[in-house]
Amino acid sequence: MAKSDSFFIRASVDWNGTTYAQNSIDLGAYVDALGKSVLRIHRAEVVWDSPLDIPAVTADQNHGAFFQLTTQNQSAMVEVTDKSVISSGAILMSGGAPGTAGTQMLSERINIGPQNWTNGYLVGVEQIYVACDQSMALFSGKFSVVLECTVETLSSSAAMALALSQQ
């Protein structure tokens, strides 16, 4: 299996804080199943860019903003058990006990990512999708992802099988 040097693909999605938002990432320059070329994603690093400060969550409430990177077009967030999921995660906010004001806890997590697997995540489709949503309107902004990738060659039957399994 021939490998290339690693390179980076960057993408983002603007979201308004109230509705599911998604953008496609064109991989046509790297992936050609008929030509036996596929993309291996080794790492996915994410950034939540909001023009606002950390939103204040009311006491006894928990809220989150969620992201996903998938091989299929989606209309809503999907579970990690969905075969199209490459990576997913969230930024979570919790309010304190009754009588306390503001956000008491803020944490970011990646549920799964290519870096969790021994050999990353192999992609055989020419488009992948980055998306965001949240549990309630707290803030809006931009969600960005940086993917560390290499291009590899598979046999034509293996490349086509991979592409078909991810559609």
mmCIF file of N, CA and C in Angstrom, residues 60-156:
data_model
loop_
_atom_site.group_PDB
_atom_site.id
_atom_site.type_symbol
_atom_site.label_atom_id
_atom_site.label_comp_id
_atom_site.label_asym_id
_atom_site.label_seq_id
_atom_site.Cartn_x
_atom_site.Cartn_y
_atom_site.Cartn_z
ATOM 1 N N ASP A 60 -28.879 24.278 37.807
ATOM 2 C CA ASP A 60 -29.480 22.960 37.607
ATOM 3 C C ASP A 60 -29.791 22.635 36.152
ATOM 4 N N GLN A 61 -29.148 23.286 35.205
ATOM 5 C CA GLN A 61 -29.369 22.969 33.801
ATOM 6 C C GLN A 61 -28.063 22.533 33.161
ATOM 7 N N ASN A 62 -28.165 21.613 32.207
ATOM 8 C CA ASN A 62 -27.035 21.134 31.440
ATOM 9 C C ASN A 62 -27.347 21.323 29.962
ATOM 10 N N HIS A 63 -26.376 21.836 29.225
ATOM 11 C CA HIS A 63 -26.577 22.059 27.796
ATOM 12 C C HIS A 63 -25.305 21.664 27.063
ATOM 13 N N GLY A 64 -25.440 21.410 25.793
ATOM 14 C CA GLY A 64 -24.273 21.052 25.004
ATOM 15 C C GLY A 64 -24.383 21.502 23.571
ATOM 16 N N ALA A 65 -23.230 21.682 22.959
ATOM 17 C CA ALA A 65 -23.118 21.905 21.519
ATOM 18 C C ALA A 65 -22.359 20.706 20.978
ATOM 19 N N PHE A 66 -22.853 20.117 19.900
ATOM 20 C CA PHE A 66 -22.350 18.843 19.417
ATOM 21 C C PHE A 66 -21.846 18.970 17.985
ATOM 22 N N PHE A 67 -20.842 18.160 17.630
ATOM 23 C CA PHE A 67 -20.355 18.135 16.256
ATOM 24 C C PHE A 67 -20.275 16.704 15.773
ATOM 25 N N GLN A 68 -20.276 16.558 14.454
ATOM 26 C CA GLN A 68 -20.044 15.255 13.844
ATOM 27 C C GLN A 68 -19.374 15.435 12.494
ATOM 28 N N LEU A 69 -18.568 14.457 12.142
ATOM 29 C CA LEU A 69 -17.921 14.366 10.844
ATOM 30 C C LEU A 69 -18.370 13.034 10.277
ATOM 31 N N THR A 70 -19.037 13.050 9.117
ATOM 32 C CA THR A 70 -19.637 11.828 8.574
ATOM 33 C C THR A 70 -19.298 11.650 7.093
ATOM 34 N N THR A 71 -19.473 10.429 6.612
ATOM 35 C CA THR A 71 -19.268 10.127 5.196
ATOM 36 C C THR A 71 -20.560 10.275 4.401
ATOM 37 N N GLN A 72 -21.672 10.533 5.076
ATOM 38 C CA GLN A 72 -22.965 10.693 4.403
ATOM 39 C C GLN A 72 -23.617 12.006 4.815
ATOM 40 N N ASN A 73 -24.400 12.574 3.903
ATOM 41 C CA ASN A 73 -25.183 13.766 4.174
ATOM 42 C C ASN A 73 -26.209 13.433 5.263
ATOM 43 N N GLN A 74 -26.337 14.294 6.270
ATOM 44 C CA GLN A 74 -27.277 14.072 7.369
ATOM 45 C C GLN A 74 -28.187 15.283 7.507
ATOM 46 N N SER A 75 -29.335 15.089 8.150
ATOM 47 C CA SER A 75 -30.231 16.211 8.413
ATOM 48 C C SER A 75 -30.332 16.503 9.908
ATOM 49 N N ALA A 76 -29.657 15.691 10.714
ATOM 50 C CA ALA A 76 -29.637 15.859 12.172
ATOM 51 C C ALA A 76 -28.439 15.088 12.715
ATOM 52 N N MET A 77 -28.153 15.297 13.984
ATOM 53 C CA MET A 77 -27.063 14.566 14.617
ATOM 54 C C MET A 77 -27.411 13.079 14.626
ATOM 55 N N VAL A 78 -26.393 12.221 14.439
ATOM 56 C CA VAL A 78 -26.587 10.773 14.465
ATOM 57 C C VAL A 78 -25.737 10.174 15.576
ATOM 58 N N GLU A 79 -26.048 8.974 15.978
ATOM 59 C CA GLU A 79 -25.312 8.276 17.033
ATOM 60 C C GLU A 79 -23.982 7.742 16.490
ATOM 61 N N VAL A 80 -23.045 7.477 17.369
ATOM 62 C CA VAL A 80 -21.754 6.934 16.939
ATOM 63 C C VAL A 80 -21.898 5.536 16.346
ATOM 64 N N THR A 81 -23.030 4.891 16.557
ATOM 65 C CA THR A 81 -23.277 3.576 15.968
ATOM 66 C C THR A 81 -23.650 3.668 14.492
ATOM 67 N N ASP A 82 -23.931 4.870 13.992
ATOM 68 C CA ASP A 82 -24.232 5.062 12.572
ATOM 69 C C ASP A 82 -22.956 4.808 11.780
ATOM 70 N N LYS A 83 -23.036 4.015 10.728
ATOM 71 C CA LYS A 83 -21.839 3.623 9.963
ATOM 72 C C LYS A 83 -21.136 4.789 9.279
ATOM 73 N N SER A 84 -21.801 5.932 9.164
ATOM 74 C CA SER A 84 -21.193 7.072 8.478
ATOM 75 C C SER A 84 -20.313 7.927 9.388
ATOM 76 N N VAL A 85 -20.339 7.704 10.691
ATOM 77 C CA VAL A 85 -19.626 8.579 11.622
ATOM 78 C C VAL A 85 -18.113 8.321 11.589
ATOM 79 N N ILE A 86 -17.378 9.394 11.305
ATOM 80 C CA ILE A 86 -15.915 9.374 11.365
ATOM 81 C C ILE A 86 -15.469 9.870 12.736
ATOM 82 N N SER A 87 -16.087 10.966 13.187
ATOM 83 C CA SER A 87 -15.715 11.577 14.456
ATOM 84 C C SER A 87 -16.921 12.322 15.011
ATOM 85 N N SER A 88 -17.009 12.391 16.335
ATOM 86 C CA SER A 88 -18.067 13.181 16.966
ATOM 87 C C SER A 88 -17.610 13.615 18.349
ATOM 88 N N GLY A 89 -18.253 14.662 18.845
ATOM 89 C CA GLY A 89 -17.905 15.156 20.166
ATOM 90 C C GLY A 89 -18.803 16.310 20.556
ATOM 91 N N ALA A 90 -18.441 16.966 21.660
ATOM 92 C CA ALA A 90 -19.305 18.017 22.195
ATOM 93 C C ALA A 90 -18.518 18.964 23.080
ATOM 94 N N ILE A 91 -19.129 20.128 23.297
ATOM 95 C CA ILE A 91 -18.708 21.019 24.365
ATOM 96 C C ILE A 91 -19.925 21.088 25.287
ATOM 97 N N LEU A 92 -19.708 20.793 26.566
ATOM 98 C CA LEU A 92 -20.807 20.660 27.520
ATOM 99 C C LEU A 92 -20.723 21.741 28.579
ATOM 100 N N MET A 93 -21.885 22.289 28.966
ATOM 101 C CA MET A 93 -21.961 23.346 29.964
ATOM 102 C C MET A 93 -22.966 22.951 31.031
ATOM 103 N N SER A 94 -22.624 23.199 32.283
ATOM 104 C CA SER A 94 -23.532 22.894 33.391
ATOM 105 C C SER A 94 -23.651 24.089 34.309
ATOM 106 N N GLY A 95 -24.888 24.324 34.768
ATOM 107 C CA GLY A 95 -25.127 25.352 35.773
ATOM 108 C C GLY A 95 -24.892 24.759 37.150
ATOM 109 N N GLY A 96 -24.697 25.595 38.123
ATOM 110 C CA GLY A 96 -24.437 25.131 39.483
ATOM 111 C C GLY A 96 -25.710 24.779 40.236
ATOM 112 N N ALA A 97 -25.572 24.675 41.504
ATOM 113 C CA ALA A 97 -26.713 24.368 42.375
ATOM 114 C C ALA A 97 -27.673 25.543 42.396
ATOM 115 N N PRO A 98 -28.923 25.318 42.807
ATOM 116 C CA PRO A 98 -29.880 26.431 42.890
ATOM 117 C C PRO A 98 -29.303 27.574 43.718
ATOM 118 N N GLY A 99 -29.513 28.783 43.222
ATOM 119 C CA GLY A 99 -29.004 29.962 43.924
ATOM 120 C C GLY A 99 -27.656 30.430 43.411
ATOM 121 N N THR A 100 -26.975 29.624 42.583
ATOM 122 C CA THR A 100 -25.698 30.053 42.010
ATOM 123 C C THR A 100 -25.946 30.559 40.598
ATOM 124 N N ALA A 101 -25.172 31.499 40.184
ATOM 125 C CA ALA A 101 -25.367 32.099 38.863
ATOM 126 C C ALA A 101 -24.271 31.661 37.913
ATOM 127 N N GLY A 102 -24.631 31.545 36.646
ATOM 128 C CA GLY A 102 -23.641 31.320 35.600
ATOM 129 C C GLY A 102 -23.210 29.880 35.423
ATOM 130 N N THR A 103 -22.384 29.706 34.423
ATOM 131 C CA THR A 103 -21.863 28.389 34.081
ATOM 132 C C THR A 103 -20.838 27.962 35.123
ATOM 133 N N GLN A 104 -21.042 26.788 35.686
ATOM 134 C CA GLN A 104 -20.137 26.281 36.712
ATOM 135 C C GLN A 104 -19.135 25.275 36.157
ATOM 136 N N MET A 105 -19.480 24.634 35.038
ATOM 137 C CA MET A 105 -18.567 23.662 34.456
ATOM 138 C C MET A 105 -18.646 23.739 32.935
ATOM 139 N N LEU A 106 -17.507 23.679 32.286
ATOM 140 C CA LEU A 106 -17.426 23.671 30.836
ATOM 141 C C LEU A 106 -16.409 22.598 30.471
ATOM 142 N N SER A 107 -16.796 21.667 29.627
ATOM 143 C CA SER A 107 -15.852 20.633 29.214
ATOM 144 C C SER A 107 -16.031 20.315 27.746
ATOM 145 N N GLU A 108 -14.949 19.921 27.126
ATOM 146 C CA GLU A 108 -14.968 19.529 25.723
ATOM 147 C C GLU A 108 -14.550 18.076 25.643
ATOM 148 N N ARG A 109 -15.194 17.337 24.758
ATOM 149 C CA ARG A 109 -14.825 15.933 24.604
ATOM 150 C C ARG A 109 -14.991 15.503 23.153
ATOM 151 N N ILE A 110 -14.163 14.567 22.767
ATOM 152 C CA ILE A 110 -14.334 13.902 21.481
ATOM 153 C C ILE A 110 -14.782 12.487 21.818
ATOM 154 N N ASN A 111 -15.980 12.134 21.358
ATOM 155 C CA ASN A 111 -16.502 10.783 21.617
ATOM 156 C C ASN A 111 -15.651 9.747 20.910
ATOM 157 N N ILE A 112 -15.506 9.942 19.611
ATOM 158 C CA ILE A 112 -14.599 9.120 18.820
ATOM 159 C C ILE A 112 -13.922 10.022 17.809
ATOM 160 N N GLY A 113 -12.740 9.644 17.439
ATOM 161 C CA GLY A 113 -11.998 10.379 16.426
ATOM 162 C C GLY A 113 -11.036 9.422 15.747
ATOM 163 N N PRO A 114 -10.543 9.756 14.571
ATOM 164 C CA PRO A 114 -9.604 8.879 13.872
ATOM 165 C C PRO A 114 -8.392 8.530 14.718
ATOM 166 N N GLN A 115 -7.980 9.439 15.597
ATOM 167 C CA GLN A 115 -6.820 9.194 16.445
ATOM 168 C C GLN A 115 -7.066 8.096 17.473
ATOM 169 N N ASN A 116 -8.327 7.707 17.670
ATOM 170 C CA ASN A 116 -8.640 6.619 18.601
ATOM 171 C C ASN A 116 -8.337 5.251 18.020
ATOM 172 N N TRP A 117 -8.139 5.154 16.722
ATOM 173 C CA TRP A 117 -7.934 3.860 16.071
ATOM 174 C C TRP A 117 -6.464 3.675 15.725
ATOM 175 N N THR A 118 -6.016 2.444 15.677
ATOM 176 C CA THR A 118 -4.624 2.124 15.400
ATOM 177 C C THR A 118 -4.155 2.715 14.076
ATOM 178 N N ASN A 119 -4.974 2.627 13.053
ATOM 179 C CA ASN A 119 -4.578 3.094 11.722
ATOM 180 C C ASN A 119 -5.429 4.239 11.189
ATOM 181 N N GLY A 120 -6.029 5.020 12.066
ATOM 182 C CA GLY A 120 -6.854 6.127 11.605
ATOM 183 C C GLY A 120 -8.157 5.634 10.987
ATOM 184 N N TYR A 121 -8.736 6.448 10.102
ATOM 185 C CA TYR A 121 -10.022 6.143 9.475
ATOM 186 C C TYR A 121 -9.872 6.280 7.966
ATOM 187 N N LEU A 122 -10.137 5.207 7.238
ATOM 188 C CA LEU A 122 -10.004 5.176 5.789
ATOM 189 C C LEU A 122 -11.291 5.669 5.129
ATOM 190 N N VAL A 123 -11.171 6.610 4.191
ATOM 191 C CA VAL A 123 -12.329 7.199 3.513
ATOM 192 C C VAL A 123 -12.235 6.914 2.018
ATOM 193 N N GLY A 124 -13.334 6.386 1.451
ATOM 194 C CA GLY A 124 -13.377 6.072 0.027
ATOM 195 C C GLY A 124 -14.400 6.882 -0.740
ATOM 196 N N VAL A 125 -15.041 7.865 -0.095
ATOM 197 C CA VAL A 125 -16.035 8.708 -0.766
ATOM 198 C C VAL A 125 -15.439 10.076 -1.068
ATOM 199 N N GLU A 126 -15.995 10.754 -2.064
ATOM 200 C CA GLU A 126 -15.426 12.020 -2.511
ATOM 201 C C GLU A 126 -15.911 13.234 -1.739
ATOM 202 N N GLN A 127 -16.862 13.039 -0.824
ATOM 203 C CA GLN A 127 -17.317 14.135 0.040
ATOM 204 C C GLN A 127 -17.572 13.590 1.432
ATOM 205 N N ILE A 128 -17.155 14.372 2.424
ATOM 206 C CA ILE A 128 -17.546 14.090 3.800
ATOM 207 C C ILE A 128 -18.235 15.350 4.330
ATOM 208 N N TYR A 129 -18.851 15.245 5.503
ATOM 209 C CA TYR A 129 -19.692 16.326 6.000
ATOM 210 C C TYR A 129 -19.341 16.660 7.444
ATOM 211 N N VAL A 130 -19.233 17.955 7.726
ATOM 212 C CA VAL A 130 -18.999 18.438 9.084
ATOM 213 C C VAL A 130 -20.258 19.185 9.512
ATOM 214 N N ALA A 131 -20.722 18.904 10.744
ATOM 215 C CA ALA A 131 -21.986 19.486 11.195
ATOM 216 C C ALA A 131 -21.949 19.816 12.678
ATOM 217 N N CYS A 132 -22.847 20.745 13.082
ATOM 218 C CA CYS A 132 -23.008 21.157 14.481
ATOM 219 C C CYS A 132 -24.478 21.293 14.816
ATOM 220 N N ASP A 133 -24.782 21.126 16.087
ATOM 221 C CA ASP A 133 -26.118 21.388 16.622
ATOM 222 C C ASP A 133 -25.942 21.570 18.128
ATOM 223 N N GLN A 134 -26.973 22.073 18.797
ATOM 224 C CA GLN A 134 -26.888 22.186 20.250
ATOM 225 C C GLN A 134 -28.242 21.964 20.887
ATOM 226 N N SER A 135 -28.220 21.730 22.197
ATOM 227 C CA SER A 135 -29.432 21.356 22.919
ATOM 228 C C SER A 135 -30.386 22.524 23.111
ATOM 229 N N MET A 136 -29.887 23.739 23.144
ATOM 230 C CA MET A 136 -30.730 24.935 23.164
ATOM 231 C C MET A 136 -29.889 26.118 22.715
ATOM 232 N N ALA A 137 -30.533 27.200 22.308
ATOM 233 C CA ALA A 137 -29.810 28.355 21.778
ATOM 234 C C ALA A 137 -29.052 29.066 22.891
ATOM 235 N N LEU A 138 -27.753 28.868 22.929
ATOM 236 C CA LEU A 138 -26.898 29.539 23.915
ATOM 237 C C LEU A 138 -25.928 30.500 23.250
ATOM 238 N N PHE A 139 -25.356 30.089 22.151
ATOM 239 C CA PHE A 139 -24.423 30.935 21.433
ATOM 240 C C PHE A 139 -24.323 30.457 19.995
ATOM 241 N N SER A 140 -23.792 31.280 19.142
ATOM 242 C CA SER A 140 -23.578 30.910 17.752
ATOM 243 C C SER A 140 -22.131 31.207 17.418
ATOM 244 N N GLY A 141 -21.703 30.772 16.269
ATOM 245 C CA GLY A 141 -20.328 31.022 15.887
ATOM 246 C C GLY A 141 -19.886 30.127 14.766
ATOM 247 N N LYS A 142 -18.647 29.692 14.845
ATOM 248 C CA LYS A 142 -18.061 28.851 13.811
ATOM 249 C C LYS A 142 -17.436 27.640 14.482
ATOM 250 N N PHE A 143 -17.668 26.488 13.897
ATOM 251 C CA PHE A 143 -17.016 25.264 14.344
ATOM 252 C C PHE A 143 -16.031 24.888 13.246
ATOM 253 N N SER A 144 -14.791 24.618 13.618
ATOM 254 C CA SER A 144 -13.758 24.286 12.635
ATOM 255 C C SER A 144 -13.101 22.964 12.973
ATOM 256 N N VAL A 145 -12.646 22.283 11.932
ATOM 257 C CA VAL A 145 -11.948 21.015 12.102
ATOM 258 C C VAL A 145 -10.710 21.026 11.209
ATOM 259 N N VAL A 146 -9.623 20.463 11.728
ATOM 260 C CA VAL A 146 -8.398 20.274 10.958
ATOM 261 C C VAL A 146 -8.122 18.780 10.942
ATOM 262 N N LEU A 147 -8.008 18.213 9.748
ATOM 263 C CA LEU A 147 -7.786 16.786 9.579
ATOM 264 C C LEU A 147 -6.371 16.530 9.097
ATOM 265 N N GLU A 148 -5.645 15.663 9.788
ATOM 266 C CA GLU A 148 -4.333 15.236 9.299
ATOM 267 C C GLU A 148 -4.560 13.980 8.471
ATOM 268 N N CYS A 149 -4.112 13.999 7.210
ATOM 269 C CA CYS A 149 -4.460 12.934 6.265
ATOM 270 C C CYS A 149 -3.253 12.453 5.466
ATOM 271 N N THR A 150 -3.396 11.279 4.887
ATOM 272 C CA THR A 150 -2.494 10.778 3.854
ATOM 273 C C THR A 150 -3.363 10.162 2.762
ATOM 274 N N VAL A 151 -2.802 10.061 1.562
ATOM 275 C CA VAL A 151 -3.470 9.386 0.453
ATOM 276 C C VAL A 151 -2.804 8.035 0.286
ATOM 277 N N GLU A 152 -3.612 7.003 0.063
ATOM 278 C CA GLU A 152 -3.098 5.644 -0.100
ATOM 279 C C GLU A 152 -3.731 4.983 -1.308
ATOM 280 N N THR A 153 -3.107 3.926 -1.755
ATOM 281 C CA THR A 153 -3.616 3.161 -2.878
ATOM 282 C C THR A 153 -4.074 1.794 -2.386
ATOM 283 N N LEU A 154 -5.267 1.421 -2.788
ATOM 284 C CA LEU A 154 -5.800 0.088 -2.505
ATOM 285 C C LEU A 154 -6.010 -0.631 -3.830
ATOM 286 N N SER A 155 -6.276 -1.917 -3.784
ATOM 287 C CA SER A 155 -6.684 -2.610 -5.003
ATOM 288 C C SER A 155 -8.009 -2.014 -5.448
ATOM 289 N N SER A 156 -8.325 -2.107 -6.715
ATOM 290 C CA SER A 156 -9.563 -1.494 -7.219
ATOM 291 C C SER A 156 -10.790 -2.092 -6.545
#
